[in-house]
Amino acid sequence: MQAGYLLDILLQSRILRCEELKPVYLLRDQLFKLAAHCVLNPLTALLDVHNGVIGESVELMGVRNHLLEEISTVFERLPETQAMPRDQMSFSTATLEVVAGHNCKDSSKL
């Protein structure tokens, strides 16, 4: 009962802009975020640069793509993703590139 109450309060907050997701979509979004962090965190740490540099660098495009190909392969083989509708839950390299690129732009503003 308390979880439902908390969810109701969060959903009512205009500042937080929360939305309720079905578990399958929550898992998808968590995996998208994980993919972005699996690319951004190591590269920014190794190169000592901000996230925006990773997304804008032509020189790093090949490294990003190789990482995303590996991440895509792992995500596609996870038991948790096997039951997901393929048309809505794509973890292709192209999809992950869009997600990682979006995260680069968003976090470079901070």
Short mmCIF file of N, CA, C and O in Angstrom, two decimals:
data_model
loop_
_atom_site.label_atom_id
_atom_site.label_comp_id
_atom_site.label_asym_id
_atom_site.label_seq_id
_atom_site.Cartn_x
_atom_site.Cartn_y
_atom_site.Cartn_z
N MET A 1 0.83 -1.20 0.00
CA MET A 1 0.00 0.00 0.00
C MET A 1 0.86 1.25 0.00
O MET A 1 0.54 2.22 -0.66
N GLN A 2 1.95 1.26 0.72
CA GLN A 2 2.81 2.44 0.77
C GLN A 2 3.45 2.72 -0.58
O GLN A 2 3.63 3.88 -0.94
N ALA A 3 3.81 1.68 -1.33
CA ALA A 3 4.42 1.87 -2.65
C ALA A 3 3.43 2.55 -3.59
O ALA A 3 3.81 3.44 -4.36
N GLY A 4 2.18 2.14 -3.53
CA GLY A 4 1.16 2.78 -4.37
C GLY A 4 0.96 4.23 -4.01
O GLY A 4 0.80 5.08 -4.89
N TYR A 5 0.99 4.53 -2.73
CA TYR A 5 0.85 5.91 -2.26
C TYR A 5 2.02 6.76 -2.76
O TYR A 5 1.83 7.85 -3.28
N LEU A 6 3.23 6.23 -2.62
CA LEU A 6 4.42 6.95 -3.08
C LEU A 6 4.37 7.18 -4.59
O LEU A 6 4.68 8.27 -5.08
N LEU A 7 3.97 6.17 -5.33
CA LEU A 7 3.85 6.31 -6.78
C LEU A 7 2.84 7.40 -7.13
O LEU A 7 3.11 8.24 -8.01
N ASP A 8 1.72 7.42 -6.46
CA ASP A 8 0.72 8.47 -6.71
C ASP A 8 1.29 9.85 -6.46
O ASP A 8 1.07 10.78 -7.24
N ILE A 9 2.03 10.02 -5.38
CA ILE A 9 2.63 11.32 -5.05
C ILE A 9 3.63 11.72 -6.13
O ILE A 9 3.65 12.87 -6.59
N LEU A 10 4.49 10.79 -6.54
CA LEU A 10 5.48 11.09 -7.58
C LEU A 10 4.83 11.47 -8.90
O LEU A 10 5.28 12.39 -9.59
N LEU A 11 3.77 10.76 -9.26
CA LEU A 11 3.08 11.03 -10.52
C LEU A 11 2.39 12.39 -10.51
O LEU A 11 2.21 13.01 -11.57
N GLN A 12 2.04 12.88 -9.34
CA GLN A 12 1.37 14.18 -9.24
C GLN A 12 2.35 15.35 -9.30
O GLN A 12 1.95 16.49 -9.54
N SER A 13 3.62 15.10 -9.11
CA SER A 13 4.62 16.16 -9.09
C SER A 13 4.88 16.67 -10.50
O SER A 13 5.36 15.94 -11.37
N ARG A 14 4.61 17.93 -10.71
CA ARG A 14 4.88 18.55 -12.02
C ARG A 14 6.37 18.78 -12.22
O ARG A 14 6.88 18.70 -13.34
N ILE A 15 7.08 19.03 -11.17
CA ILE A 15 8.52 19.30 -11.26
C ILE A 15 9.28 18.05 -11.69
O ILE A 15 10.17 18.11 -12.53
N LEU A 16 8.93 16.91 -11.12
CA LEU A 16 9.66 15.67 -11.41
C LEU A 16 9.30 15.07 -12.76
O LEU A 16 10.06 14.33 -13.34
N ARG A 17 8.12 15.39 -13.27
CA ARG A 17 7.64 14.86 -14.56
C ARG A 17 7.75 13.34 -14.63
O ARG A 17 8.25 12.77 -15.59
N CYS A 18 7.30 12.67 -13.59
CA CYS A 18 7.34 11.21 -13.52
C CYS A 18 6.23 10.60 -14.37
O CYS A 18 5.20 11.23 -14.59
N GLU A 19 6.47 9.40 -14.79
CA GLU A 19 5.44 8.64 -15.48
C GLU A 19 5.55 7.18 -15.07
O GLU A 19 6.63 6.69 -14.77
N GLU A 20 4.43 6.53 -15.02
CA GLU A 20 4.40 5.12 -14.65
C GLU A 20 4.68 4.28 -15.89
O GLU A 20 4.11 4.53 -16.95
N LEU A 21 5.56 3.32 -15.75
CA LEU A 21 5.92 2.46 -16.88
C LEU A 21 5.57 1.01 -16.55
O LEU A 21 5.69 0.58 -15.41
N LYS A 22 5.21 0.28 -17.57
CA LYS A 22 5.06 -1.17 -17.42
C LYS A 22 6.45 -1.73 -17.18
O LYS A 22 7.46 -1.19 -17.67
N PRO A 23 6.56 -2.83 -16.45
CA PRO A 23 7.88 -3.41 -16.14
C PRO A 23 8.76 -3.65 -17.36
O PRO A 23 9.96 -3.41 -17.31
N VAL A 24 8.18 -4.06 -18.47
CA VAL A 24 8.97 -4.33 -19.67
C VAL A 24 9.62 -3.05 -20.20
O VAL A 24 10.77 -3.06 -20.66
N TYR A 25 8.91 -1.93 -20.11
CA TYR A 25 9.45 -0.65 -20.58
C TYR A 25 10.47 -0.09 -19.58
O TYR A 25 11.42 0.57 -19.98
N LEU A 26 10.25 -0.35 -18.32
CA LEU A 26 11.22 0.07 -17.31
C LEU A 26 12.54 -0.67 -17.54
O LEU A 26 13.62 -0.06 -17.52
N LEU A 27 12.48 -1.97 -17.79
CA LEU A 27 13.68 -2.75 -18.07
C LEU A 27 14.38 -2.21 -19.31
O LEU A 27 15.60 -2.04 -19.34
N ARG A 28 13.60 -1.94 -20.36
CA ARG A 28 14.18 -1.39 -21.59
C ARG A 28 14.93 -0.09 -21.31
O ARG A 28 16.08 0.08 -21.71
N ASP A 29 14.29 0.82 -20.59
CA ASP A 29 14.92 2.11 -20.29
C ASP A 29 16.16 1.96 -19.41
O ASP A 29 17.14 2.67 -19.58
N GLN A 30 16.11 1.02 -18.47
CA GLN A 30 17.28 0.76 -17.63
C GLN A 30 18.44 0.22 -18.47
O GLN A 30 19.59 0.62 -18.27
N LEU A 31 18.15 -0.65 -19.42
CA LEU A 31 19.20 -1.18 -20.28
C LEU A 31 19.75 -0.11 -21.21
O LEU A 31 20.96 -0.07 -21.48
N PHE A 32 18.89 0.78 -21.70
CA PHE A 32 19.37 1.89 -22.51
C PHE A 32 20.34 2.76 -21.71
O PHE A 32 21.40 3.15 -22.20
N LYS A 33 19.97 3.06 -20.49
CA LYS A 33 20.84 3.89 -19.64
C LYS A 33 22.15 3.17 -19.35
O LYS A 33 23.22 3.77 -19.38
N LEU A 34 22.07 1.88 -19.08
CA LEU A 34 23.27 1.08 -18.83
C LEU A 34 24.18 1.11 -20.06
O LEU A 34 25.40 1.27 -19.92
N ALA A 35 23.61 0.97 -21.24
CA ALA A 35 24.41 1.00 -22.47
C ALA A 35 25.15 2.33 -22.61
O ALA A 35 26.35 2.36 -22.91
N ALA A 36 24.45 3.42 -22.36
CA ALA A 36 25.08 4.73 -22.47
C ALA A 36 26.23 4.86 -21.47
O ALA A 36 27.32 5.33 -21.82
N HIS A 37 26.00 4.42 -20.26
CA HIS A 37 27.04 4.52 -19.23
C HIS A 37 28.21 3.57 -19.51
O HIS A 37 29.35 3.90 -19.16
N CYS A 38 27.95 2.43 -20.11
CA CYS A 38 29.03 1.49 -20.46
C CYS A 38 29.96 2.09 -21.52
O CYS A 38 31.13 1.70 -21.61
N VAL A 39 29.46 3.00 -22.31
CA VAL A 39 30.30 3.67 -23.31
C VAL A 39 30.92 4.93 -22.72
O VAL A 39 32.13 5.14 -22.79
N LEU A 40 30.09 5.76 -22.12
CA LEU A 40 30.56 7.08 -21.67
C LEU A 40 31.52 7.03 -20.50
O LEU A 40 32.56 7.70 -20.52
N ASN A 41 31.19 6.27 -19.46
CA ASN A 41 32.01 6.32 -18.25
C ASN A 41 33.45 5.89 -18.47
O ASN A 41 34.37 6.61 -18.06
N PRO A 42 33.71 4.75 -19.12
CA PRO A 42 35.11 4.37 -19.31
C PRO A 42 35.87 5.36 -20.20
O PRO A 42 37.02 5.70 -19.92
N LEU A 43 35.23 5.81 -21.29
CA LEU A 43 35.93 6.70 -22.21
C LEU A 43 36.21 8.06 -21.58
O LEU A 43 37.30 8.61 -21.77
N THR A 44 35.25 8.60 -20.85
CA THR A 44 35.51 9.90 -20.20
C THR A 44 36.59 9.77 -19.14
O THR A 44 37.42 10.66 -18.99
N ALA A 45 36.63 8.65 -18.43
CA ALA A 45 37.65 8.45 -17.40
C ALA A 45 39.02 8.26 -18.03
O ALA A 45 40.00 8.86 -17.57
N LEU A 46 39.11 7.43 -19.06
CA LEU A 46 40.40 7.17 -19.69
C LEU A 46 40.97 8.39 -20.41
O LEU A 46 42.18 8.62 -20.40
N LEU A 47 40.08 9.15 -21.03
CA LEU A 47 40.53 10.29 -21.83
C LEU A 47 40.49 11.61 -21.07
O LEU A 47 40.93 12.64 -21.59
N ASP A 48 39.91 11.58 -19.85
CA ASP A 48 39.79 12.78 -19.02
C ASP A 48 39.09 13.93 -19.77
O ASP A 48 39.60 15.03 -19.89
N VAL A 49 37.91 13.60 -20.31
CA VAL A 49 37.11 14.58 -21.05
C VAL A 49 35.67 14.51 -20.55
O VAL A 49 35.28 13.58 -19.87
N HIS A 50 34.87 15.50 -20.94
CA HIS A 50 33.44 15.51 -20.61
C HIS A 50 32.68 14.63 -21.60
O HIS A 50 33.15 14.36 -22.71
N ASN A 51 31.48 14.21 -21.20
CA ASN A 51 30.65 13.34 -22.04
C ASN A 51 30.40 13.90 -23.43
O ASN A 51 30.38 13.17 -24.40
N GLY A 52 30.20 15.20 -23.52
CA GLY A 52 29.93 15.82 -24.82
C GLY A 52 31.03 15.57 -25.83
O GLY A 52 30.77 15.43 -27.02
N VAL A 53 32.27 15.51 -25.37
CA VAL A 53 33.40 15.26 -26.26
C VAL A 53 33.30 13.86 -26.86
O VAL A 53 33.59 13.67 -28.04
N ILE A 54 32.86 12.91 -26.07
CA ILE A 54 32.74 11.52 -26.54
C ILE A 54 31.72 11.45 -27.69
O ILE A 54 31.94 10.78 -28.68
N GLY A 55 30.62 12.14 -27.54
CA GLY A 55 29.58 12.11 -28.56
C GLY A 55 29.93 12.87 -29.82
O GLY A 55 29.47 12.54 -30.91
N GLU A 56 30.77 13.89 -29.71
CA GLU A 56 31.09 14.75 -30.85
C GLU A 56 32.34 14.31 -31.61
O GLU A 56 32.56 14.72 -32.74
N SER A 57 33.17 13.49 -30.99
CA SER A 57 34.46 13.15 -31.56
C SER A 57 34.34 12.13 -32.70
O SER A 57 33.90 11.00 -32.50
N VAL A 58 34.76 12.53 -33.88
CA VAL A 58 34.78 11.64 -35.03
C VAL A 58 35.82 10.55 -34.82
O VAL A 58 35.62 9.40 -35.21
N GLU A 59 36.91 10.90 -34.16
CA GLU A 59 37.99 9.95 -33.90
C GLU A 59 37.53 8.79 -33.01
O GLU A 59 38.06 7.68 -33.10
N LEU A 60 36.57 9.05 -32.14
CA LEU A 60 36.10 8.02 -31.21
C LEU A 60 34.90 7.23 -31.75
O LEU A 60 34.42 6.32 -31.09
N MET A 61 34.41 7.58 -32.92
CA MET A 61 33.22 6.93 -33.46
C MET A 61 33.41 5.42 -33.58
O MET A 61 32.53 4.64 -33.22
N GLY A 62 34.57 4.98 -34.06
CA GLY A 62 34.82 3.55 -34.21
C GLY A 62 34.82 2.83 -32.87
O GLY A 62 34.24 1.74 -32.75
N VAL A 63 35.44 3.43 -31.86
CA VAL A 63 35.46 2.83 -30.53
C VAL A 63 34.05 2.75 -29.96
O VAL A 63 33.65 1.71 -29.42
N ARG A 64 33.30 3.84 -30.10
CA ARG A 64 31.90 3.85 -29.63
C ARG A 64 31.11 2.74 -30.29
O ARG A 64 30.38 2.00 -29.64
N ASN A 65 31.25 2.63 -31.60
CA ASN A 65 30.48 1.62 -32.34
C ASN A 65 30.85 0.20 -31.93
O ASN A 65 29.97 -0.65 -31.79
N HIS A 66 32.13 -0.05 -31.73
CA HIS A 66 32.55 -1.39 -31.29
C HIS A 66 31.98 -1.72 -29.91
O HIS A 66 31.49 -2.84 -29.68
N LEU A 67 32.03 -0.76 -29.01
CA LEU A 67 31.46 -0.98 -27.67
C LEU A 67 29.96 -1.24 -27.78
O LEU A 67 29.43 -2.16 -27.14
N LEU A 68 29.27 -0.45 -28.59
CA LEU A 68 27.82 -0.61 -28.72
C LEU A 68 27.45 -1.93 -29.40
O LEU A 68 26.43 -2.53 -29.08
N GLU A 69 28.27 -2.40 -30.32
CA GLU A 69 28.02 -3.71 -30.94
C GLU A 69 28.10 -4.81 -29.89
O GLU A 69 27.25 -5.71 -29.87
N GLU A 70 29.10 -4.74 -29.03
CA GLU A 70 29.24 -5.73 -27.96
C GLU A 70 28.07 -5.66 -26.98
O GLU A 70 27.51 -6.68 -26.58
N ILE A 71 27.71 -4.45 -26.60
CA ILE A 71 26.60 -4.26 -25.66
C ILE A 71 25.31 -4.77 -26.28
O ILE A 71 24.51 -5.45 -25.63
N SER A 72 25.09 -4.48 -27.55
CA SER A 72 23.89 -4.94 -28.25
C SER A 72 23.82 -6.46 -28.25
O SER A 72 22.75 -7.05 -27.97
N THR A 73 24.94 -7.11 -28.51
CA THR A 73 24.98 -8.58 -28.52
C THR A 73 24.60 -9.14 -27.16
O THR A 73 23.81 -10.09 -27.06
N VAL A 74 25.16 -8.56 -26.11
CA VAL A 74 24.85 -9.02 -24.75
C VAL A 74 23.38 -8.80 -24.43
O VAL A 74 22.69 -9.71 -23.95
N PHE A 75 22.87 -7.60 -24.70
CA PHE A 75 21.47 -7.29 -24.38
C PHE A 75 20.51 -8.20 -25.13
O PHE A 75 19.51 -8.64 -24.58
N GLU A 76 20.79 -8.46 -26.41
CA GLU A 76 19.90 -9.30 -27.22
C GLU A 76 19.85 -10.73 -26.69
O GLU A 76 18.88 -11.44 -26.93
N ARG A 77 20.88 -11.16 -25.98
CA ARG A 77 20.94 -12.54 -25.48
C ARG A 77 20.53 -12.68 -24.03
O ARG A 77 20.50 -13.81 -23.51
N LEU A 78 20.23 -11.60 -23.35
CA LEU A 78 19.80 -11.69 -21.97
C LEU A 78 18.47 -12.45 -21.88
O LEU A 78 17.56 -12.19 -22.67
N PRO A 79 18.34 -13.36 -20.93
CA PRO A 79 17.06 -14.07 -20.78
C PRO A 79 15.89 -13.11 -20.57
O PRO A 79 14.79 -13.35 -21.06
N GLU A 80 16.14 -12.00 -19.89
CA GLU A 80 15.07 -11.03 -19.60
C GLU A 80 14.55 -10.35 -20.86
O GLU A 80 13.42 -9.86 -20.88
N THR A 81 15.36 -10.28 -21.91
CA THR A 81 14.91 -9.59 -23.12
C THR A 81 14.28 -10.54 -24.15
O THR A 81 13.72 -10.08 -25.13
N GLN A 82 14.36 -11.83 -23.90
CA GLN A 82 13.85 -12.80 -24.87
C GLN A 82 12.34 -12.71 -25.06
O GLN A 82 11.84 -12.95 -26.15
N ALA A 83 11.61 -12.36 -24.01
CA ALA A 83 10.15 -12.30 -24.10
C ALA A 83 9.64 -10.93 -24.56
O ALA A 83 8.45 -10.75 -24.76
N MET A 84 10.56 -9.98 -24.72
CA MET A 84 10.13 -8.64 -25.13
C MET A 84 9.72 -8.63 -26.60
O MET A 84 10.34 -9.30 -27.42
N PRO A 85 8.69 -7.84 -26.92
CA PRO A 85 8.29 -7.71 -28.33
C PRO A 85 9.44 -7.09 -29.14
O PRO A 85 9.94 -6.03 -28.79
N ARG A 86 9.92 -7.75 -30.16
CA ARG A 86 11.09 -7.31 -30.92
C ARG A 86 10.86 -5.97 -31.61
O ARG A 86 11.78 -5.18 -31.78
N ASP A 87 9.65 -5.69 -32.04
CA ASP A 87 9.40 -4.44 -32.76
C ASP A 87 9.49 -3.22 -31.85
O ASP A 87 9.76 -2.12 -32.29
N GLN A 88 9.28 -3.41 -30.55
CA GLN A 88 9.29 -2.29 -29.61
C GLN A 88 10.53 -2.24 -28.73
O GLN A 88 10.79 -1.26 -28.08
N MET A 89 11.31 -3.31 -28.69
CA MET A 89 12.41 -3.42 -27.74
C MET A 89 13.74 -3.63 -28.45
O MET A 89 14.53 -4.47 -28.07
N SER A 90 14.00 -2.89 -29.47
CA SER A 90 15.23 -3.08 -30.22
C SER A 90 16.44 -2.64 -29.41
O SER A 90 16.49 -1.54 -28.87
N PHE A 91 17.41 -3.53 -29.34
CA PHE A 91 18.69 -3.20 -28.73
C PHE A 91 19.78 -3.26 -29.79
O PHE A 91 20.92 -3.62 -29.52
N SER A 92 19.41 -2.88 -31.00
CA SER A 92 20.37 -2.88 -32.10
C SER A 92 21.44 -1.83 -31.83
O SER A 92 21.26 -0.90 -31.04
N THR A 93 22.56 -1.98 -32.51
CA THR A 93 23.64 -1.01 -32.37
C THR A 93 23.15 0.39 -32.73
O THR A 93 23.49 1.37 -32.05
N ALA A 94 22.35 0.49 -33.79
CA ALA A 94 21.83 1.79 -34.22
C ALA A 94 20.96 2.43 -33.14
O ALA A 94 21.06 3.63 -32.86
N THR A 95 20.09 1.63 -32.53
CA THR A 95 19.22 2.15 -31.46
C THR A 95 20.06 2.60 -30.27
O THR A 95 19.84 3.68 -29.72
N LEU A 96 21.03 1.79 -29.89
CA LEU A 96 21.88 2.14 -28.75
C LEU A 96 22.72 3.37 -29.04
O LEU A 96 23.01 4.17 -28.14
N GLU A 97 23.13 3.56 -30.29
CA GLU A 97 23.89 4.76 -30.68
C GLU A 97 23.05 6.01 -30.47
O GLU A 97 23.55 7.02 -29.97
N VAL A 98 21.79 5.93 -30.84
CA VAL A 98 20.89 7.08 -30.64
C VAL A 98 20.75 7.39 -29.15
O VAL A 98 20.85 8.54 -28.73
N VAL A 99 20.56 6.35 -28.36
CA VAL A 99 20.40 6.53 -26.91
C VAL A 99 21.68 7.08 -26.29
O VAL A 99 21.64 8.04 -25.51
N ALA A 100 22.82 6.51 -26.64
CA ALA A 100 24.09 6.98 -26.09
C ALA A 100 24.37 8.41 -26.54
O ALA A 100 24.84 9.23 -25.75
N GLY A 101 24.08 8.71 -27.80
CA GLY A 101 24.27 10.07 -28.30
C GLY A 101 23.41 11.08 -27.58
O GLY A 101 23.85 12.18 -27.25
N HIS A 102 22.17 10.69 -27.30
CA HIS A 102 21.25 11.57 -26.56
C HIS A 102 21.79 11.82 -25.15
O HIS A 102 21.76 12.94 -24.66
N ASN A 103 22.31 10.78 -24.51
CA ASN A 103 22.87 10.93 -23.16
C ASN A 103 24.12 11.81 -23.18
O ASN A 103 24.36 12.54 -22.24
N CYS A 104 24.91 11.73 -24.22
CA CYS A 104 26.10 12.59 -24.34
C CYS A 104 25.68 14.05 -24.36
O CYS A 104 26.26 14.89 -23.67
N LYS A 105 24.67 14.35 -25.16
CA LYS A 105 24.22 15.74 -25.30
C LYS A 105 23.60 16.25 -24.01
O LYS A 105 23.87 17.36 -23.59
N ASP A 106 22.75 15.41 -23.38
CA ASP A 106 22.08 15.82 -22.15
C ASP A 106 23.07 16.08 -21.01
O ASP A 106 22.97 17.07 -20.31
N SER A 107 24.03 15.20 -20.86
CA SER A 107 24.94 15.33 -19.73
C SER A 107 26.04 16.35 -19.99
O SER A 107 26.66 16.82 -19.05
N SER A 108 26.27 16.73 -21.24
CA SER A 108 27.29 17.73 -21.51
C SER A 108 26.82 19.13 -21.12
O SER A 108 27.61 20.04 -20.98
N LYS A 109 25.52 19.29 -20.89
CA LYS A 109 24.96 20.58 -20.47
C LYS A 109 25.15 20.84 -18.99
O LYS A 109 24.97 21.94 -18.52
N LEU A 110 25.46 19.77 -18.23
CA LEU A 110 25.58 19.91 -16.77
C LEU A 110 26.85 20.63 -16.38
O LEU A 110 27.84 20.62 -16.98
#
